[in-house]
mmCIF file of C-alpha atoms in Angstrom:
data_model
loop_
_atom_site.group_PDB
_atom_site.id
_atom_site.type_symbol
_atom_site.label_atom_id
_atom_site.label_comp_id
_atom_site.label_asym_id
_atom_site.label_seq_id
_atom_site.Cartn_x
_atom_site.Cartn_y
_atom_site.Cartn_z
ATOM 1 C CA MET A 1 3.546 20.793 -0.375
ATOM 2 C CA THR A 2 5.967 17.926 0.362
ATOM 3 C CA LEU A 3 4.923 14.500 1.541
ATOM 4 C CA PRO A 4 4.665 14.443 5.348
ATOM 5 C CA ALA A 5 6.498 11.118 5.707
ATOM 6 C CA LEU A 6 8.618 9.648 8.461
ATOM 7 C CA HIS A 7 12.295 10.206 7.778
ATOM 8 C CA ASN A 8 14.914 7.893 9.202
ATOM 9 C CA THR A 9 18.564 8.481 8.365
ATOM 10 C CA GLY A 10 19.844 5.995 10.953
ATOM 11 C CA VAL A 11 23.067 4.130 10.288
ATOM 12 C CA PHE A 12 21.210 0.800 10.107
ATOM 13 C CA TYR A 13 19.128 1.826 7.089
ATOM 14 C CA ARG A 14 22.019 3.693 5.459
ATOM 15 C CA ARG A 15 24.150 0.548 5.704
ATOM 16 C CA ILE A 16 21.474 -1.512 3.926
ATOM 17 C CA LEU A 17 20.960 1.099 1.186
ATOM 18 C CA SER A 18 24.724 1.379 0.635
ATOM 19 C CA GLN A 19 24.735 -2.213 -0.661
ATOM 20 C CA PHE A 20 22.555 -1.313 -3.672
ATOM 21 C CA PRO A 21 23.098 0.835 -6.785
ATOM 22 C CA GLN A 22 22.552 4.433 -5.739
ATOM 23 C CA ASP A 23 20.483 5.673 -8.699
ATOM 24 C CA ILE A 24 17.219 5.615 -6.698
ATOM 25 C CA SER A 25 14.536 8.331 -6.944
ATOM 26 C CA LEU A 26 12.518 7.037 -3.969
ATOM 27 C CA ALA A 27 13.249 4.425 -1.316
ATOM 28 C CA PHE A 28 11.149 3.527 1.679
ATOM 29 C CA ALA A 29 10.883 0.782 4.280
ATOM 30 C CA TYR A 30 7.496 -0.461 5.424
ATOM 31 C CA GLY A 31 5.663 -3.270 7.177
ATOM 32 C CA SER A 32 5.787 -5.151 10.453
ATOM 33 C CA GLY A 33 9.584 -5.270 10.560
ATOM 34 C CA VAL A 34 9.694 -1.460 10.569
ATOM 35 C CA PHE A 35 6.567 -0.368 12.468
ATOM 36 C CA LYS A 36 5.347 -2.129 15.595
ATOM 37 C CA GLN A 37 1.936 -3.740 15.236
ATOM 38 C CA HIS A 38 -0.388 -4.341 18.162
ATOM 39 C CA GLY A 39 0.187 -7.725 19.772
ATOM 40 C CA THR A 40 3.758 -8.010 18.495
ATOM 41 C CA SER A 41 6.670 -7.853 20.917
ATOM 42 C CA GLN A 42 9.886 -5.968 20.160
ATOM 43 C CA GLY A 43 11.659 -9.304 19.888
ATOM 44 C CA GLN A 44 9.184 -10.622 17.307
ATOM 45 C CA MET A 45 9.366 -7.358 15.384
ATOM 46 C CA GLU A 46 13.161 -7.633 15.092
ATOM 47 C CA LYS A 47 12.755 -11.132 13.610
ATOM 48 C CA ASN A 48 10.249 -9.986 10.973
ATOM 49 C CA MET A 49 11.380 -9.455 7.400
ATOM 50 C CA LEU A 50 12.218 -5.850 6.484
ATOM 51 C CA ASP A 51 10.316 -4.674 3.399
ATOM 52 C CA PHE A 52 11.664 -2.040 0.984
ATOM 53 C CA VAL A 53 10.561 -0.451 -2.273
ATOM 54 C CA PHE A 54 13.067 1.251 -4.600
ATOM 55 C CA ALA A 55 11.848 3.484 -7.437
ATOM 56 C CA VAL A 56 14.427 3.897 -10.218
ATOM 57 C CA ASP A 57 14.439 6.039 -13.356
ATOM 58 C CA ASP A 58 16.080 3.377 -15.558
ATOM 59 C CA PRO A 59 15.253 -0.224 -14.509
ATOM 60 C CA VAL A 60 17.539 -1.903 -17.103
ATOM 61 C CA THR A 61 20.605 0.034 -15.924
ATOM 62 C CA TRP A 62 19.689 -0.462 -12.252
ATOM 63 C CA HIS A 63 19.216 -4.244 -12.610
ATOM 64 C CA THR A 64 22.455 -4.454 -14.622
ATOM 65 C CA MET A 65 24.359 -2.844 -11.758
ATOM 66 C CA ASN A 66 22.492 -4.806 -9.075
ATOM 67 C CA LEU A 67 23.181 -8.131 -10.816
ATOM 68 C CA LEU A 68 26.888 -7.265 -10.675
ATOM 69 C CA GLN A 69 26.688 -6.294 -6.980
ATOM 70 C CA ASN A 70 24.018 -8.675 -5.663
ATOM 71 C CA ARG A 71 23.550 -11.544 -8.110
ATOM 72 C CA LYS A 72 22.579 -13.983 -5.314
ATOM 73 C CA HIS A 73 19.499 -11.878 -4.483
ATOM 74 C CA TYR A 74 17.785 -12.924 -7.715
ATOM 75 C CA SER A 75 15.808 -16.067 -8.503
ATOM 76 C CA ILE A 76 16.517 -18.218 -11.560
ATOM 77 C CA LEU A 77 15.453 -15.224 -13.691
ATOM 78 C CA LYS A 78 18.977 -13.824 -13.254
ATOM 79 C CA LEU A 79 19.977 -16.202 -16.052
ATOM 80 C CA MET A 80 17.779 -14.181 -18.445
ATOM 81 C CA GLY A 81 19.687 -10.959 -17.796
ATOM 82 C CA PRO A 82 18.706 -7.401 -16.843
ATOM 83 C CA THR A 83 16.730 -6.553 -19.998
ATOM 84 C CA LYS A 84 14.385 -9.534 -19.557
ATOM 85 C CA ILE A 85 14.039 -8.913 -15.812
ATOM 86 C CA SER A 86 13.103 -5.279 -16.535
ATOM 87 C CA SER A 87 10.638 -6.391 -19.214
ATOM 88 C CA ILE A 88 8.922 -8.735 -16.731
ATOM 89 C CA GLN A 89 8.889 -5.929 -14.167
ATOM 90 C CA MET A 90 7.346 -3.408 -16.556
ATOM 91 C CA ASN A 91 4.831 -5.585 -18.385
ATOM 92 C CA TYR A 92 3.325 -7.944 -15.817
ATOM 93 C CA GLY A 93 1.342 -7.535 -12.601
ATOM 94 C CA ALA A 94 1.877 -4.246 -10.804
ATOM 95 C CA SER A 95 5.133 -3.294 -12.565
ATOM 96 C CA VAL A 96 7.166 -4.322 -9.498
ATOM 97 C CA TYR A 97 9.990 -6.878 -9.392
ATOM 98 C CA TYR A 98 10.652 -8.385 -5.938
ATOM 99 C CA ASN A 99 13.696 -10.115 -4.536
ATOM 100 C CA THR A 100 12.747 -11.745 -1.240
ATOM 101 C CA LEU A 101 14.336 -13.565 1.723
ATOM 102 C CA VAL A 102 17.626 -11.720 1.175
ATOM 103 C CA PRO A 103 20.057 -11.772 4.166
ATOM 104 C CA VAL A 104 21.585 -8.322 4.802
ATOM 105 C CA ASP A 105 23.448 -7.195 7.941
ATOM 106 C CA GLY A 106 21.906 -9.802 10.210
ATOM 107 C CA ARG A 107 18.331 -9.209 9.008
ATOM 108 C CA VAL A 108 16.235 -10.754 6.254
ATOM 109 C CA ILE A 109 14.862 -8.259 3.726
ATOM 110 C CA LYS A 110 12.564 -8.142 0.717
ATOM 111 C CA TYR A 111 12.853 -5.370 -1.860
ATOM 112 C CA GLY A 112 10.688 -4.384 -4.780
ATOM 113 C CA VAL A 113 11.948 -2.403 -7.759
ATOM 114 C CA ILE A 114 9.570 -0.173 -9.748
ATOM 115 C CA SER A 115 10.251 2.448 -12.398
ATOM 116 C CA THR A 116 9.672 6.052 -11.317
ATOM 117 C CA ASP A 117 7.127 6.542 -14.120
ATOM 118 C CA SER A 118 5.173 3.409 -13.120
ATOM 119 C CA LEU A 119 5.163 4.563 -9.496
ATOM 120 C CA ILE A 120 3.800 8.004 -10.444
ATOM 121 C CA ASP A 121 1.108 6.310 -12.556
ATOM 122 C CA ASP A 122 0.057 4.060 -9.661
ATOM 123 C CA LEU A 123 0.036 6.952 -7.171
ATOM 124 C CA MET A 124 -2.090 9.152 -9.430
ATOM 125 C CA HIS A 125 -4.465 6.563 -10.942
ATOM 126 C CA TRP A 126 -4.340 3.462 -8.674
ATOM 127 C CA LYS A 127 -3.712 1.237 -11.684
ATOM 128 C CA SER A 128 -2.911 -1.606 -9.278
ATOM 129 C CA MET A 129 -2.693 0.262 -5.931
ATOM 130 C CA TYR A 130 0.170 -2.099 -5.111
ATOM 131 C CA VAL A 131 2.790 0.486 -4.145
ATOM 132 C CA ALA A 132 0.263 3.319 -3.754
ATOM 133 C CA GLY A 133 -1.511 1.236 -1.093
ATOM 134 C CA ARG A 134 1.664 0.750 0.889
ATOM 135 C CA LEU A 135 2.140 4.522 0.856
ATOM 136 C CA HIS A 136 -1.360 5.044 2.340
ATOM 137 C CA LYS A 137 0.194 3.832 5.591
ATOM 138 C CA PRO A 138 3.166 5.195 7.552
ATOM 139 C CA VAL A 139 6.524 4.380 5.980
ATOM 140 C CA LYS A 140 10.133 5.226 6.729
ATOM 141 C CA MET A 141 11.129 7.419 3.800
ATOM 142 C CA LEU A 142 14.827 6.817 3.159
ATOM 143 C CA VAL A 143 15.451 8.519 -0.196
ATOM 144 C CA GLN A 144 13.267 11.108 -1.920
ATOM 145 C CA SER A 145 14.548 12.961 -4.982
ATOM 146 C CA GLU A 146 13.580 16.482 -6.027
ATOM 147 C CA ASN A 147 11.334 15.108 -8.806
ATOM 148 C CA GLY A 148 8.363 17.512 -8.685
ATOM 149 C CA LYS A 149 5.938 15.133 -10.436
ATOM 150 C CA LEU A 150 6.771 12.372 -7.959
ATOM 151 C CA ARG A 151 6.341 14.640 -4.934
ATOM 152 C CA ALA A 152 2.958 15.861 -6.213
ATOM 153 C CA ALA A 153 1.856 12.267 -6.896
ATOM 154 C CA LEU A 154 2.773 11.182 -3.346
ATOM 155 C CA VAL A 155 0.494 13.862 -1.879
ATOM 156 C CA ALA A 156 -2.286 13.160 -4.428
ATOM 157 C CA ASN A 157 -2.237 9.495 -3.359
ATOM 158 C CA LEU A 158 -2.871 10.417 0.295
ATOM 159 C CA LYS A 159 -5.720 12.751 -0.698
ATOM 160 C CA SER A 160 -7.273 9.984 -2.813
ATOM 161 C CA ALA A 161 -7.117 7.572 0.140
ATOM 162 C CA VAL A 162 -9.012 10.088 2.296
ATOM 163 C CA THR A 163 -11.620 10.740 -0.420
ATOM 164 C CA ALA A 164 -12.289 7.040 -1.100
ATOM 165 C CA SER A 165 -12.555 6.364 2.651
ATOM 166 C CA PHE A 166 -15.018 9.219 3.174
ATOM 167 C CA LEU A 167 -17.346 7.597 0.644
ATOM 168 C CA MET A 168 -17.278 4.308 2.582
ATOM 169 C CA LEU A 169 -17.695 5.788 6.073
ATOM 170 C CA PRO A 170 -20.813 7.077 7.871
ATOM 171 C CA GLU A 171 -21.427 10.795 8.347
ATOM 172 C CA SER A 172 -20.017 10.771 11.892
ATOM 173 C CA CYS A 173 -16.889 8.725 12.539
ATOM 174 C CA THR A 174 -13.665 8.716 14.518
ATOM 175 C CA GLU A 175 -10.037 9.125 13.456
ATOM 176 C CA ASP A 176 -9.590 5.438 14.213
ATOM 177 C CA ASP A 177 -12.475 4.552 11.836
ATOM 178 C CA LEU A 178 -10.915 6.676 9.085
ATOM 179 C CA PHE A 179 -7.376 5.351 9.527
ATOM 180 C CA GLN A 180 -8.569 1.736 9.577
ATOM 181 C CA GLN A 181 -10.550 2.382 6.385
ATOM 182 C CA ILE A 182 -7.470 3.937 4.760
ATOM 183 C CA ALA A 183 -5.150 1.151 5.947
ATOM 184 C CA GLY A 184 -7.597 -1.445 4.647
ATOM 185 C CA LEU A 185 -7.868 -0.026 1.115
ATOM 186 C CA SER A 186 -4.878 -1.953 -0.201
ATOM 187 C CA TYR A 187 -6.131 -5.193 1.392
ATOM 188 C CA ALA A 188 -9.592 -5.029 -0.224
ATOM 189 C CA GLY A 189 -9.946 -8.147 -2.356
ATOM 190 C CA ASP A 190 -6.511 -9.443 -1.302
ATOM 191 C CA PHE A 191 -6.694 -13.256 -1.230
ATOM 192 C CA ARG A 192 -3.902 -13.265 1.375
ATOM 193 C CA MET A 193 -6.376 -11.809 3.889
ATOM 194 C CA VAL A 194 -8.392 -15.001 3.459
ATOM 195 C CA PHE A 195 -5.432 -17.357 3.455
ATOM 196 C CA GLY A 196 -2.044 -16.443 4.904
ATOM 197 C CA GLU A 197 -2.576 -13.168 6.800
ATOM 198 C CA ASP A 198 -3.674 -12.381 10.340
ATOM 199 C CA LYS A 199 -7.319 -11.238 9.974
ATOM 200 C CA SER A 200 -6.840 -8.458 12.556
ATOM 201 C CA LYS A 201 -3.894 -7.074 10.554
ATOM 202 C CA VAL A 202 -5.511 -3.730 9.643
ATOM 203 C CA ALA A 203 -6.615 -2.953 13.221
ATOM 204 C CA ASN A 204 -3.169 -3.945 14.504
ATOM 205 C CA ILE A 205 -1.445 -1.628 12.009
ATOM 206 C CA VAL A 206 -3.481 1.384 13.162
ATOM 207 C CA LYS A 207 -3.660 0.702 16.909
ATOM 208 C CA ASP A 208 0.003 1.243 17.787
ATOM 209 C CA ASN A 209 0.742 3.756 15.006
ATOM 210 C CA ILE A 210 -2.144 6.222 15.166
ATOM 211 C CA GLN A 211 0.250 9.119 15.866
ATOM 212 C CA TYR A 212 2.056 8.370 12.586
ATOM 213 C CA PHE A 213 -1.243 8.289 10.672
ATOM 214 C CA ARG A 214 -1.979 11.747 12.113
ATOM 215 C CA ILE A 215 1.382 13.006 10.799
ATOM 216 C CA LEU A 216 0.425 11.783 7.315
ATOM 217 C CA TYR A 217 -3.183 12.984 7.224
ATOM 218 C CA SER A 218 -3.865 15.830 9.684
ATOM 219 C CA ASN A 219 -3.031 18.662 7.240
ATOM 220 C CA ILE A 220 -5.101 17.065 4.472
ATOM 221 C CA LEU A 221 -8.085 16.680 6.827
ATOM 222 C CA ARG A 222 -7.809 20.279 8.061
ATOM 223 C CA ASP A 223 -7.747 21.620 4.490
ATOM 224 C CA CYS A 224 -10.488 19.371 3.092
ATOM 225 C CA PRO A 225 -13.847 21.156 2.521
ATOM 226 C CA GLN A 226 -15.755 17.819 2.613
ATOM 227 C CA VAL A 227 -15.204 17.225 6.328
ATOM 228 C CA VAL A 228 -15.393 18.907 9.721
ATOM 229 C CA TYR A 229 -12.284 17.624 11.508
ATOM 230 C CA LYS A 230 -12.093 17.856 15.302
ATOM 231 C CA PRO A 231 -8.567 16.638 16.140
ATOM 232 C CA GLN A 232 -8.890 17.295 19.883
ATOM 233 C CA GLN A 233 -11.827 14.883 20.113
ATOM 234 C CA GLY A 234 -10.526 12.624 17.342
ATOM 235 C CA LYS A 235 -13.848 12.946 15.499
ATOM 236 C CA LEU A 236 -14.968 13.788 11.962
ATOM 237 C CA GLU A 237 -18.209 14.771 10.255
ATOM 238 C CA VAL A 238 -18.195 13.882 6.558
ATOM 239 C CA ASP A 239 -20.349 15.519 3.866
ATOM 240 C CA LYS A 240 -22.712 12.707 2.829
ATOM 241 C CA SER A 241 -25.048 14.850 0.728
ATOM 242 C CA PRO A 242 -25.466 13.737 -2.924
ATOM 243 C CA GLU A 243 -23.610 16.911 -3.962
ATOM 244 C CA GLY A 244 -20.744 16.182 -1.557
ATOM 245 C CA GLN A 245 -20.508 12.563 -2.630
ATOM 246 C CA PHE A 246 -20.485 13.555 -6.305
ATOM 247 C CA ILE A 247 -17.525 15.890 -5.700
ATOM 248 C CA GLN A 248 -15.729 13.037 -3.897
ATOM 249 C CA LEU A 249 -16.493 10.522 -6.661
ATOM 250 C CA MET A 250 -15.211 12.911 -9.326
ATOM 251 C CA ALA A 251 -11.953 13.306 -7.350
ATOM 252 C CA LEU A 252 -11.261 9.553 -7.158
ATOM 253 C CA PRO A 253 -8.319 8.041 -9.074
ATOM 254 C CA ARG A 254 -9.164 7.104 -12.656
ATOM 255 C CA THR A 255 -8.932 3.313 -12.223
ATOM 256 C CA LEU A 256 -11.347 3.311 -9.280
ATOM 257 C CA GLN A 257 -13.794 5.477 -11.256
ATOM 258 C CA GLN A 258 -13.561 2.971 -14.123
ATOM 259 C CA ARG A 259 -14.216 0.026 -11.798
ATOM 260 C CA ILE A 260 -17.259 1.793 -10.332
ATOM 261 C CA THR A 261 -18.716 2.642 -13.742
ATOM 262 C CA LYS A 262 -18.262 -0.984 -14.881
ATOM 263 C CA LEU A 263 -20.211 -2.157 -11.837
ATOM 264 C CA VAL A 264 -23.084 0.290 -12.360
ATOM 265 C CA ASP A 265 -23.421 0.813 -16.117
ATOM 266 C CA PRO A 266 -25.201 -2.013 -18.000
ATOM 267 C CA PRO A 267 -23.148 -3.515 -20.869
ATOM 268 C CA GLY A 268 -23.594 -1.687 -24.151
ATOM 269 C CA LYS A 269 -25.062 1.478 -22.643
ATOM 270 C CA ASN A 270 -21.744 3.410 -22.630
ATOM 271 C CA ARG A 271 -22.924 6.398 -20.632
ATOM 272 C CA ASP A 272 -20.632 9.299 -19.748
ATOM 273 C CA VAL A 273 -18.553 8.715 -16.581
ATOM 274 C CA GLU A 274 -19.852 11.931 -15.023
ATOM 275 C CA GLU A 275 -23.459 10.833 -15.586
ATOM 276 C CA ILE A 276 -22.826 7.435 -13.975
ATOM 277 C CA LEU A 277 -21.041 8.938 -10.954
ATOM 278 C CA LEU A 278 -23.903 11.400 -10.475
ATOM 279 C CA GLN A 279 -26.235 8.403 -10.265
ATOM 280 C CA VAL A 280 -23.934 6.647 -7.767
ATOM 281 C CA ALA A 281 -23.741 9.812 -5.623
ATOM 282 C CA GLN A 282 -27.501 9.686 -5.102
ATOM 283 C CA ASP A 283 -27.585 5.952 -4.352
ATOM 284 C CA PRO A 284 -27.986 4.992 -0.655
ATOM 285 C CA ASP A 285 -25.523 2.182 -1.367
ATOM 286 C CA CYS A 286 -22.863 4.555 -2.739
ATOM 287 C CA GLY A 287 -20.284 3.426 -0.154
ATOM 288 C CA ALA A 288 -20.834 -0.248 -0.981
ATOM 289 C CA VAL A 289 -20.305 0.450 -4.701
ATOM 290 C CA VAL A 290 -17.001 2.247 -3.968
ATOM 291 C CA GLN A 291 -15.983 -0.674 -1.728
ATOM 292 C CA GLN A 292 -16.700 -3.162 -4.538
ATOM 293 C CA GLY A 293 -14.616 -1.051 -6.925
ATOM 294 C CA SER A 294 -11.707 -1.132 -4.465
ATOM 295 C CA VAL A 295 -12.041 -4.909 -4.138
ATOM 296 C CA LYS A 296 -11.727 -5.263 -7.927
ATOM 297 C CA ILE A 297 -8.418 -3.359 -7.874
ATOM 298 C CA GLY A 298 -7.200 -5.274 -4.791
ATOM 299 C CA LYS A 299 -7.840 -8.683 -6.357
ATOM 300 C CA HIS A 300 -5.513 -7.747 -9.192
ATOM 301 C CA SER A 301 -2.751 -6.249 -7.045
ATOM 302 C CA SER A 302 -2.500 -9.189 -4.610
ATOM 303 C CA ARG A 303 -1.263 -11.518 -7.351
ATOM 304 C CA VAL A 304 1.867 -9.628 -8.319
ATOM 305 C CA SER A 305 5.227 -10.730 -6.989
ATOM 306 C CA PHE A 306 8.009 -11.909 -9.270
ATOM 307 C CA SER A 307 10.344 -13.709 -6.907
ATOM 308 C CA LEU A 308 10.054 -17.077 -8.574
ATOM 309 C CA GLY A 309 12.270 -19.250 -6.369
ATOM 310 C CA LEU A 310 9.946 -22.042 -5.207
ATOM 311 C CA TRP A 311 11.700 -22.633 -1.896
ATOM 312 C CA LYS A 312 11.569 -18.929 -1.050
ATOM 313 C CA THR A 313 7.849 -18.791 -1.838
ATOM 314 C CA VAL A 314 7.032 -21.837 0.320
ATOM 315 C CA SER A 315 9.152 -20.574 3.212
ATOM 316 C CA TYR A 316 7.586 -17.092 3.143
ATOM 317 C CA SER A 317 4.027 -18.485 2.947
ATOM 318 C CA SER A 318 4.625 -20.777 5.938
ATOM 319 C CA LYS A 319 5.743 -17.785 8.037
ATOM 320 C CA LYS A 320 2.576 -15.900 7.044
ATOM 321 C CA LEU A 321 0.449 -18.878 8.127
ATOM 322 C CA LYS A 322 2.194 -18.955 11.518
ATOM 323 C CA LYS A 323 1.367 -15.243 11.998
ATOM 324 C CA MET A 324 -2.266 -15.891 11.076
ATOM 325 C CA TRP A 325 -2.412 -18.772 13.601
ATOM 326 C CA ARG A 326 -1.029 -16.508 16.353
ATOM 327 C CA GLY A 327 -3.761 -13.971 15.495
ATOM 328 C CA TRP A 328 -6.477 -16.594 15.855
ATOM 329 C CA ARG A 329 -5.116 -17.740 19.211
ATOM 330 C CA ARG A 330 -5.078 -14.165 20.564
ATOM 331 C CA LYS A 331 -8.786 -13.628 19.826
ATOM 332 C CA PRO A 332 -11.084 -14.050 22.842
ATOM 333 C CA SER A 333 -13.884 -16.568 22.456
ATOM 334 C CA VAL A 334 -17.221 -14.987 21.496
ATOM 335 C CA SER A 335 -20.606 -16.465 22.382
ATOM 336 C CA HIS A 336 -23.042 -16.298 19.465
ATOM 337 C CA MET A 337 -26.629 -15.234 20.115
ATOM 338 C CA SER A 338 -29.427 -16.623 17.996
#
């Protein structure tokens, strides 16, 4: 099974990609500059930064070539050379190195570089969920190699997003409920959702792109034995029995399982993971425990960008604050009842 992603081979994206070293195993564009979000006009969308992620087999070689081609893209770290840049990328945060506020062909772009092995690890185990979380949502897939492990990991990541969301949803829910839960996974615990992001971001992502979420998830939902999926009505019935929840918990990515067991198991007890998850499966607050585990991962992943130019950071943050302010102004006033 190949990843059901959105493919765009338009000249615009090919022109941007042509300006980078071509040894890329996976490249995709994502975010509000690529997909329309509810409440954003076409004109605003075209002014938004374009976000890219490039997965590369050999980061040192790739950064060496990119420093020769695009030295101005890098912050002051360019003075340290490609080996040090790759070391920072591999050993800190979410194993992603970002160059941001880069002018290319009349647009401003941001691109993150991650090793193929680190990407596979994040997709399979949600070590940081930084890139895995972006791939829970629709993306424009620009390059995808024939790497079998990578292709399998991309599909496994989507299945994990569905499984984790099932555990946090009620027995009866809608497609919209599910897709908002999935889209919100990577924002759980993200401090930017408190300061610097429009609070209605997740709902806005889903509202105008629900057809693209269906492309990503409809086959997985049809094949999943833990749910009755009624696509015509846009409704789902999830297995919330202790047995069903245990199966779902056992299928979660390793890092999320570890976060859950840390929350539940008293220090020093060191029980078997399976025993702890069996206990969680029978807990009425099972969904809340899974949510807390996701928050723990999200708090880590939201602190991981290595574009260290101060002016770039300040400029980008101010744009985020303007977006958040627009979101507040769009909200209708609500009368509070005592």
